[in-house]
Short mmCIF file of C-alpha atoms and ligand atoms in Angstrom, two decimals:
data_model
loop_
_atom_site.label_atom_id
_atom_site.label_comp_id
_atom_site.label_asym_id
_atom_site.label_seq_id
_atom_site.Cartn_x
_atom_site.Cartn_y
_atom_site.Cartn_z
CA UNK A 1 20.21 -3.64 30.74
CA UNK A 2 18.12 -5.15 28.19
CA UNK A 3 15.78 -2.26 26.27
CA UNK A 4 12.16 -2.32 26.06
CA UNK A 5 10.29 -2.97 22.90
CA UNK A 6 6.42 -2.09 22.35
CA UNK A 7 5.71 -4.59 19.16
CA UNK A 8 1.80 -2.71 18.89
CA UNK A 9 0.18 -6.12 17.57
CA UNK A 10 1.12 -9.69 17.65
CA UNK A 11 3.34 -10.67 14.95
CA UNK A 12 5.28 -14.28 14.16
CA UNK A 13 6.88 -15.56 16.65
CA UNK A 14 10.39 -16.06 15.31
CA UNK A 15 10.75 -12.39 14.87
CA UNK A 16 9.31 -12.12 18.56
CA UNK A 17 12.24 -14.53 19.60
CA UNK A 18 15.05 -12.71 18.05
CA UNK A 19 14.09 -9.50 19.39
CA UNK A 20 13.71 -11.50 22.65
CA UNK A 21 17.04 -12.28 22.32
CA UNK A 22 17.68 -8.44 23.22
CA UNK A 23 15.34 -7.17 24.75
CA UNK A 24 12.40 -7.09 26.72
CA UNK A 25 9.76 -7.24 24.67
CA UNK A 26 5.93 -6.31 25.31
CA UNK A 27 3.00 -7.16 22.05
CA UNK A 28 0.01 -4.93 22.13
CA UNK A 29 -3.25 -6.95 21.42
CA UNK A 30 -4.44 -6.72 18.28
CA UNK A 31 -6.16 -3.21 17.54
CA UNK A 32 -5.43 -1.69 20.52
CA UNK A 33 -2.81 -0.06 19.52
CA UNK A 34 -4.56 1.93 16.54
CA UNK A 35 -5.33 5.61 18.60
CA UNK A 36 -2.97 8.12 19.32
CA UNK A 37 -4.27 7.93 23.22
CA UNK A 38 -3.51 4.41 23.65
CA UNK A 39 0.17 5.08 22.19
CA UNK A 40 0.33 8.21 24.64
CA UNK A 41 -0.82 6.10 27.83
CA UNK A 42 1.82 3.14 27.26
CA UNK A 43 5.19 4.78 25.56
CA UNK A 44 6.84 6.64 28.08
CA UNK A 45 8.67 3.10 29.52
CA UNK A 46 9.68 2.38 25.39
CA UNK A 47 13.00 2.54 24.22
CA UNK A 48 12.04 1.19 20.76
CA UNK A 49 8.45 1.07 18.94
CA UNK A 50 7.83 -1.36 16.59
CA UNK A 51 4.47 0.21 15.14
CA UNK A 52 1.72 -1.16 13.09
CA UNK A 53 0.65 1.57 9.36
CA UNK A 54 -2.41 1.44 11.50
CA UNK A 55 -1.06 3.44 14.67
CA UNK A 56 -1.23 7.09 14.40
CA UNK A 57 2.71 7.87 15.55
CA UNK A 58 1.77 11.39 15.88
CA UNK A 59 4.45 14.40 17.52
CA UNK A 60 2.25 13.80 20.92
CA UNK A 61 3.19 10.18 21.05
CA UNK A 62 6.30 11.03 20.65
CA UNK A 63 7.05 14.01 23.12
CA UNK A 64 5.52 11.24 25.57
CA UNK A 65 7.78 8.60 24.37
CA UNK A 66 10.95 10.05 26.42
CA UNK A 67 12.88 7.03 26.13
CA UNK A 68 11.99 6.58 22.15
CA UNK A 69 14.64 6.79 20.39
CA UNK A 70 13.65 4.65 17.44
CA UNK A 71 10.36 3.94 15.75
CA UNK A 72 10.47 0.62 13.23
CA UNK A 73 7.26 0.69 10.93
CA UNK A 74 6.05 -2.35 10.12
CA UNK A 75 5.39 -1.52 6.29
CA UNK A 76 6.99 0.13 3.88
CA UNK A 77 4.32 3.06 3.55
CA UNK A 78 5.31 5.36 6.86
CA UNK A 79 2.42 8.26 6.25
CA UNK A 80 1.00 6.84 9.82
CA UNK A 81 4.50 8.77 11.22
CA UNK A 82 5.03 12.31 12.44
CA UNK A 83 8.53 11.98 10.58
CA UNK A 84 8.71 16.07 10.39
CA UNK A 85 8.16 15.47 14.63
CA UNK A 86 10.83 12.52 14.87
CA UNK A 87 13.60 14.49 13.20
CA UNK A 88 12.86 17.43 15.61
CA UNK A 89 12.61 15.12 18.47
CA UNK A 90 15.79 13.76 17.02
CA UNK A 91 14.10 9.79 16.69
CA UNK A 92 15.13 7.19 14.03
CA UNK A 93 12.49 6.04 11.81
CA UNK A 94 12.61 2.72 9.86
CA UNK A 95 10.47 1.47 7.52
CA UNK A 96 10.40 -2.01 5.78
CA UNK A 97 11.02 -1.65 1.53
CA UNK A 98 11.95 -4.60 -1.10
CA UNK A 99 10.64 -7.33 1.01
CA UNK A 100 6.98 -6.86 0.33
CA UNK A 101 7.51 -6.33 -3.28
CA UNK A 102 6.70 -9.28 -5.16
CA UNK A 103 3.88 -10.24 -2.80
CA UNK A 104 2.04 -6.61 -3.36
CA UNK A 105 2.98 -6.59 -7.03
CA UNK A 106 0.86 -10.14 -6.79
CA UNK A 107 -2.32 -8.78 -5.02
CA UNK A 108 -2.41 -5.96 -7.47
CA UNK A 109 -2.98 -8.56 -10.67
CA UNK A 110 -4.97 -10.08 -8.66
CA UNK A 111 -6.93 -7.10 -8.22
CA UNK A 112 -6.53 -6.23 -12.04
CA UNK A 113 -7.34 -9.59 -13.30
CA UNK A 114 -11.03 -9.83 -10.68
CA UNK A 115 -12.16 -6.54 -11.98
CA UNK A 116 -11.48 -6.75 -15.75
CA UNK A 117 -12.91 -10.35 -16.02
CA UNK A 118 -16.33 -10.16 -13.81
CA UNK A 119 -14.30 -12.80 -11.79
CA UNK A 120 -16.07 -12.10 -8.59
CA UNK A 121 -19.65 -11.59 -10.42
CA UNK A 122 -19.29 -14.46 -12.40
CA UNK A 123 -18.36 -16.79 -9.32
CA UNK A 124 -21.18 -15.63 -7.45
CA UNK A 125 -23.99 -16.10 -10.05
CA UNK A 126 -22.94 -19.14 -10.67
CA UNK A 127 -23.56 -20.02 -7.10
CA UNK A 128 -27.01 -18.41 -7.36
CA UNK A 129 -27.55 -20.58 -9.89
CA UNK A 130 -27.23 -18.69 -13.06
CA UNK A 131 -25.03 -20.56 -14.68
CA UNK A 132 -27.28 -22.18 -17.55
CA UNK A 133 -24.71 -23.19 -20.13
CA UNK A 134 -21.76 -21.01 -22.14
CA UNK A 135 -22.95 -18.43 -24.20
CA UNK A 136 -20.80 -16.15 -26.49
CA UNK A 137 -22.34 -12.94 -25.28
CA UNK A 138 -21.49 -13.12 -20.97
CA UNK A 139 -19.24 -12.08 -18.88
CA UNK A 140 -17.23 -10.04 -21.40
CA UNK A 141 -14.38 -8.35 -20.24
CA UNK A 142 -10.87 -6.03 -20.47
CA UNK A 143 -8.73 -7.69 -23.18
CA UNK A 144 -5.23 -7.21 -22.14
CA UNK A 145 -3.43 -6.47 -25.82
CA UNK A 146 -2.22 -3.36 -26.59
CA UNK A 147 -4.09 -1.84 -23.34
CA UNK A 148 -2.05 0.66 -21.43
CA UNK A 149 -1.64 0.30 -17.97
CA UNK A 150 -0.44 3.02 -16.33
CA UNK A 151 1.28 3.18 -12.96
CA UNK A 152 1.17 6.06 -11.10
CA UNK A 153 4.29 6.00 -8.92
CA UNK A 154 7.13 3.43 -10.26
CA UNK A 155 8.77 2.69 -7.64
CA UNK A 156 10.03 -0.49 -6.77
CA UNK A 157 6.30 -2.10 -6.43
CA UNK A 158 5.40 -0.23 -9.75
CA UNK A 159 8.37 -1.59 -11.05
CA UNK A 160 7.37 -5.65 -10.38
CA UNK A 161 3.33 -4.70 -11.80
CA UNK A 162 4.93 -3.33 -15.19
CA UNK A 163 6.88 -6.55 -15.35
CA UNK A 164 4.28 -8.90 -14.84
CA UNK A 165 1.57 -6.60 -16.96
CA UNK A 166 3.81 -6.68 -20.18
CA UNK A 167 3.84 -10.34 -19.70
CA UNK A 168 -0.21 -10.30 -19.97
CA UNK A 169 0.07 -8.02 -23.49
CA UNK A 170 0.05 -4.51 -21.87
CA UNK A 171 2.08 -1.66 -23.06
CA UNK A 172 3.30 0.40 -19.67
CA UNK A 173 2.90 4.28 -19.30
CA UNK A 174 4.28 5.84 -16.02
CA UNK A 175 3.66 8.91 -13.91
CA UNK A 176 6.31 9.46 -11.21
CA UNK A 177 8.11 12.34 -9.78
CA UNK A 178 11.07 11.60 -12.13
CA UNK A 179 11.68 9.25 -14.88
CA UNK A 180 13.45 5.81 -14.48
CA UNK A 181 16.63 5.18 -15.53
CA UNK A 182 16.64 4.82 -19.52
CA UNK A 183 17.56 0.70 -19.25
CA UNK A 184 14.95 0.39 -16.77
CA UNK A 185 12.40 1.97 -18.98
CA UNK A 186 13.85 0.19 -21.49
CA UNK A 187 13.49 -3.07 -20.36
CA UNK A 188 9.53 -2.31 -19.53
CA UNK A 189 9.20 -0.93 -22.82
CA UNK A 190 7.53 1.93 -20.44
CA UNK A 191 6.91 5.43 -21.43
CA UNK A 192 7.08 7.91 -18.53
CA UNK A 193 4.47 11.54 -18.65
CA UNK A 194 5.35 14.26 -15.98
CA UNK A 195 1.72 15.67 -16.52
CA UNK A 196 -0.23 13.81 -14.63
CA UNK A 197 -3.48 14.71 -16.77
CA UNK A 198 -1.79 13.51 -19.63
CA UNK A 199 -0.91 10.40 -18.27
CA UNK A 200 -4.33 9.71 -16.96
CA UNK A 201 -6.22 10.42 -20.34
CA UNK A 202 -4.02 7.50 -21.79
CA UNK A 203 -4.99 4.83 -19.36
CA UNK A 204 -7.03 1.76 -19.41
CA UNK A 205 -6.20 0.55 -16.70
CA UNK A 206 -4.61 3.16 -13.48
CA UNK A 207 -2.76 1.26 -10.96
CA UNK A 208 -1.34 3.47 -7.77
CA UNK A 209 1.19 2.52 -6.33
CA UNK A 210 2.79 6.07 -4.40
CA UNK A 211 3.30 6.93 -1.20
CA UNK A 212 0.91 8.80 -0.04
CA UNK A 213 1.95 12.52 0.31
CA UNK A 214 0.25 15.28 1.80
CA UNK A 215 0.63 16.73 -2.12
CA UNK A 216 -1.37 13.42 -3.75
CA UNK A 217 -3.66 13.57 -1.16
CA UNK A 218 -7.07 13.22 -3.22
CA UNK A 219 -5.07 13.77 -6.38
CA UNK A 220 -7.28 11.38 -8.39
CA UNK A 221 -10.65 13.48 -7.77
CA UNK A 222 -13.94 13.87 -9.65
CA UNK A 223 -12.36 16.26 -11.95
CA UNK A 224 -9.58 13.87 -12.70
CA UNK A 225 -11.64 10.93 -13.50
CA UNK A 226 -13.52 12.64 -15.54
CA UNK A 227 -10.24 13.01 -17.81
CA UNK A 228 -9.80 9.31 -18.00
CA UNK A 229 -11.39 7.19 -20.78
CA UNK A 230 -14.67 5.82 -20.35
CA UNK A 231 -14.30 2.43 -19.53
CA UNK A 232 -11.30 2.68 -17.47
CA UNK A 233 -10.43 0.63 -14.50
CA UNK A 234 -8.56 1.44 -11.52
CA UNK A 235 -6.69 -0.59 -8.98
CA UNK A 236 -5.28 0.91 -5.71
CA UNK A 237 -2.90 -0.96 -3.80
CA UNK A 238 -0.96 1.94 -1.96
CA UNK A 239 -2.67 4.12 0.56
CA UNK A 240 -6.51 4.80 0.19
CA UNK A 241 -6.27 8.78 0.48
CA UNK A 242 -4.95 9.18 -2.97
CA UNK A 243 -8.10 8.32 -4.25
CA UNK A 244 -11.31 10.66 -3.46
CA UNK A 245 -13.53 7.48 -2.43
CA UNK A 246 -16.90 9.56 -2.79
CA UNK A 247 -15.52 10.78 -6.64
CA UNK A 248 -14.70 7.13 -7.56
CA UNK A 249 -17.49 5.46 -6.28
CA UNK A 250 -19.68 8.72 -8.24
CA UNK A 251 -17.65 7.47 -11.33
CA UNK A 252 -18.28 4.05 -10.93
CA UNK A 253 -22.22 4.51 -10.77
CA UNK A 254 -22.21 6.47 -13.70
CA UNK A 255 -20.58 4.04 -15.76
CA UNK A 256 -17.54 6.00 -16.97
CA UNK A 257 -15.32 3.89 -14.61
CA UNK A 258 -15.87 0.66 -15.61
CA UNK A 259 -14.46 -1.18 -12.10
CA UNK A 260 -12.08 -1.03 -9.18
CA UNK A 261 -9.98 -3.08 -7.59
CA UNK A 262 -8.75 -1.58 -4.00
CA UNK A 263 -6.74 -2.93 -1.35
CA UNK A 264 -6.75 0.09 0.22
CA UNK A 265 -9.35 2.91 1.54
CA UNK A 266 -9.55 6.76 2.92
CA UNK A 267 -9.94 5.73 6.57
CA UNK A 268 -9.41 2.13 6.82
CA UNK A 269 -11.10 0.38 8.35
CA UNK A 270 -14.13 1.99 7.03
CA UNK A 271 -15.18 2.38 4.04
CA UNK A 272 -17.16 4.91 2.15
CA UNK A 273 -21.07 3.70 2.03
CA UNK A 274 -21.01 4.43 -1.86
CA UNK A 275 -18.85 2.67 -2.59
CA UNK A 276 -19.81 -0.86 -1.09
CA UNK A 277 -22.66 -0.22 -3.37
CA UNK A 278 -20.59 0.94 -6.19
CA UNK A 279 -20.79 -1.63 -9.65
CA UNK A 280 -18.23 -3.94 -10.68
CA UNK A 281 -15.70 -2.94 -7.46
CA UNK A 282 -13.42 -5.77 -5.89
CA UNK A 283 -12.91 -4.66 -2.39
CA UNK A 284 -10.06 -6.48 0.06
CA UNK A 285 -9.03 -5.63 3.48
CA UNK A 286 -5.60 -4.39 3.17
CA UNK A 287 -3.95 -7.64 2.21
CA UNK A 288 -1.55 -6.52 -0.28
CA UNK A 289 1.30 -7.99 1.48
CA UNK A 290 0.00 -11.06 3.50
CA UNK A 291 1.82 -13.75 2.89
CA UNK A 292 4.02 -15.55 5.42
CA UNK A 293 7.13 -15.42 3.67
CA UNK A 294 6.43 -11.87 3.57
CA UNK A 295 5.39 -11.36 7.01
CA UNK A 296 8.45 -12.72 8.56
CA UNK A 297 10.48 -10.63 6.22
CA UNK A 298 8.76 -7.89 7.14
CA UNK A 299 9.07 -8.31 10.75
CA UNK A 300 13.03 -9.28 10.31
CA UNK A 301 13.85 -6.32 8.60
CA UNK A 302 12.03 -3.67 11.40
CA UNK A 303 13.45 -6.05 14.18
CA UNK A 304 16.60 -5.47 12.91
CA UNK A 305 16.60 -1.79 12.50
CA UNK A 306 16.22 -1.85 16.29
CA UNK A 307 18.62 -4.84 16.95
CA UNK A 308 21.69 -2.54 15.19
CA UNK A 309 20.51 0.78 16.74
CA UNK A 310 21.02 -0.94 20.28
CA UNK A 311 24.13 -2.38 19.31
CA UNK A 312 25.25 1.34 17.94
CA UNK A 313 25.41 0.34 14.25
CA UNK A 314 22.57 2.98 13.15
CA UNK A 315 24.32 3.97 10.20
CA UNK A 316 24.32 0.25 8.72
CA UNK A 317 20.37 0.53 9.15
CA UNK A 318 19.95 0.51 5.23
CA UNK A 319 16.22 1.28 6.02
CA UNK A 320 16.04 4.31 7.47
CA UNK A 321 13.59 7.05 6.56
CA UNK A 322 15.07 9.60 9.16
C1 DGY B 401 2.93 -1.28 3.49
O1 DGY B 401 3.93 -1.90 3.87
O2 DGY B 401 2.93 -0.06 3.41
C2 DGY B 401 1.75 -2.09 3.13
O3 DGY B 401 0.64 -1.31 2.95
C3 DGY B 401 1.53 -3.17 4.17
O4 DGY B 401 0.98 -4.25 3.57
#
């Protein structure tokens, strides 16, 4: 008997089709999906759950999810998942790592580049009409040379920012849990700081890039800012709660944070009234990954978590979190 699939939003087709090739596959409409009541009403019939970072796969969902015996997350990030309540409930967990690499590493320059530049500013006075001829004075920006852009978590997205920073003039710092491997640090010419107050009194430019934890929960606050250099930037493409929005956007008014670039926010998809009135902040919609290529990839890898599971081949699942 073929196995039932819950994909929670629509995704490409050809990744529809394979796991159609399977199983019997239902696709939630887009958003509806995104409470933990609406997973609790519809996964008891579910075998497998392919879930959105937006649905809140909480222990409830899953004691109602008899059948579950899987969970593929369609990101890489998996802090929307109970995974304390899936290894007690004894349910797989996959996530989705590597293929979204490049294309986050991407949206975080452009992130970097908008912000330091007055890219977005610029565009729009122009359009208002204040473009009256070049002047030496306007616009002035973050020169790139000798800056130091520190990454806070260098992981494998970490990893792919350093490489294409040091190709714009930046020297890399790094704050992770442990430091890389010495030719890996090497090769980024990156120098790693366990104290994370250290590390953010050196930066020019703070890009975050770690899971989020329930330890770095709000671990760049007001009193951590405050450490950072005057005229600092930020850029946050990883989850939004790492960042206290109200402390940031607080920074940003006063000046001593000179922009930010997020992808990401505290309780997506809202986001904190200061901030949308916050200076010099580039603000996108979670996009960090979106590109086709990506997509698909993305949606390959979790389809295949649950294609081998059903065939019994769980321990070739190289993307398991649990
Ligand atoms: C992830 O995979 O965690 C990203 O946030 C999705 O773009």
């Amino acid at each position: 008997m073929k196995p039932r699939v819950l994909v929670t939003e629509p995704i490409v087709e050809p990744v529809l089709d394979f796991l159609k090739t399977f199983a019997q596959v239902d696709v939630g409409e887009r958003g509806t999906y995104s409470s933990e009541q609406a997973l609790i009403d519809s996964i008891e019939p579910y075998t497998y759950l392919l879930s959105m970072l937006t649905c809140p796969v909480t222990k409830r969902v899953m004691e109602t999810g008899k059948n579950l015996t899987l969970i593929a997350n369609y990101a890489v990030g998996f802090n929307n998942i109970d995974i304390q309540a899936a290894k007690e409930l004894n349910i797989r967990v996959a996530n989705t790592p590597d293929v979204l690499t490049e294309a986050t590493a991407d949206t975080t320059m452009a992130l970097l580049l908008s912000v330091s530049r007055n890219i977005l500013l610029a565009d729009k006075e122009l359009r208002e009409g204040k473009f009256d001829g070049w002047h030496p004075m306007t616009y002035l920006g973050l020169d790139f040379r000798k800056k130091k852009l520190g990454i806070f978590g260098m992981g494998r997205i970490g990893q792919a920012v350093a490489k294409r920073a040091v190709s714009f003039g930046f020297e890399i710092i790094y704050h992770n849990r442990k430091p890389l491997a010495q030719n890996i640090e090497e090769s980024l010419n990156a120098i790693y700081y366990s104290d994370l107050e250290l590390f953010l009194k050196d930066c020019d430019v703070l890009s975050i890039h770690a899971p989020l934890t329930p330890e770095n929960r709000h671990s760049i606050n007001a009193n951590r800012l405050s450490l950072m250099k005057k005229g600092s930037y930020i850029i946050n493409t990883a989850r939004g709660p790492i960042i206290d929005e109200k402390a940031l956007a607080e920074s940003l008014i006063s000046g001593h944070i000179a922009g930010a670039g997020l992808d990401v926010f505290e309780l997506e998809p809202k986001i904190h009234p200061l901030l949308l009135d916050a200076p010099n902040t580039v603000l996108l919609p979670h996009i960090g990954s979106s590109t086709p290529e990506t997509r698909f990839e993305i949606g390959m890898l979790a389809a295949t978590a649950i294609y081998k599971h059903f065939n019994g081949e769980t321990d070739s699942i190289p993307n398991l979190v649990c």
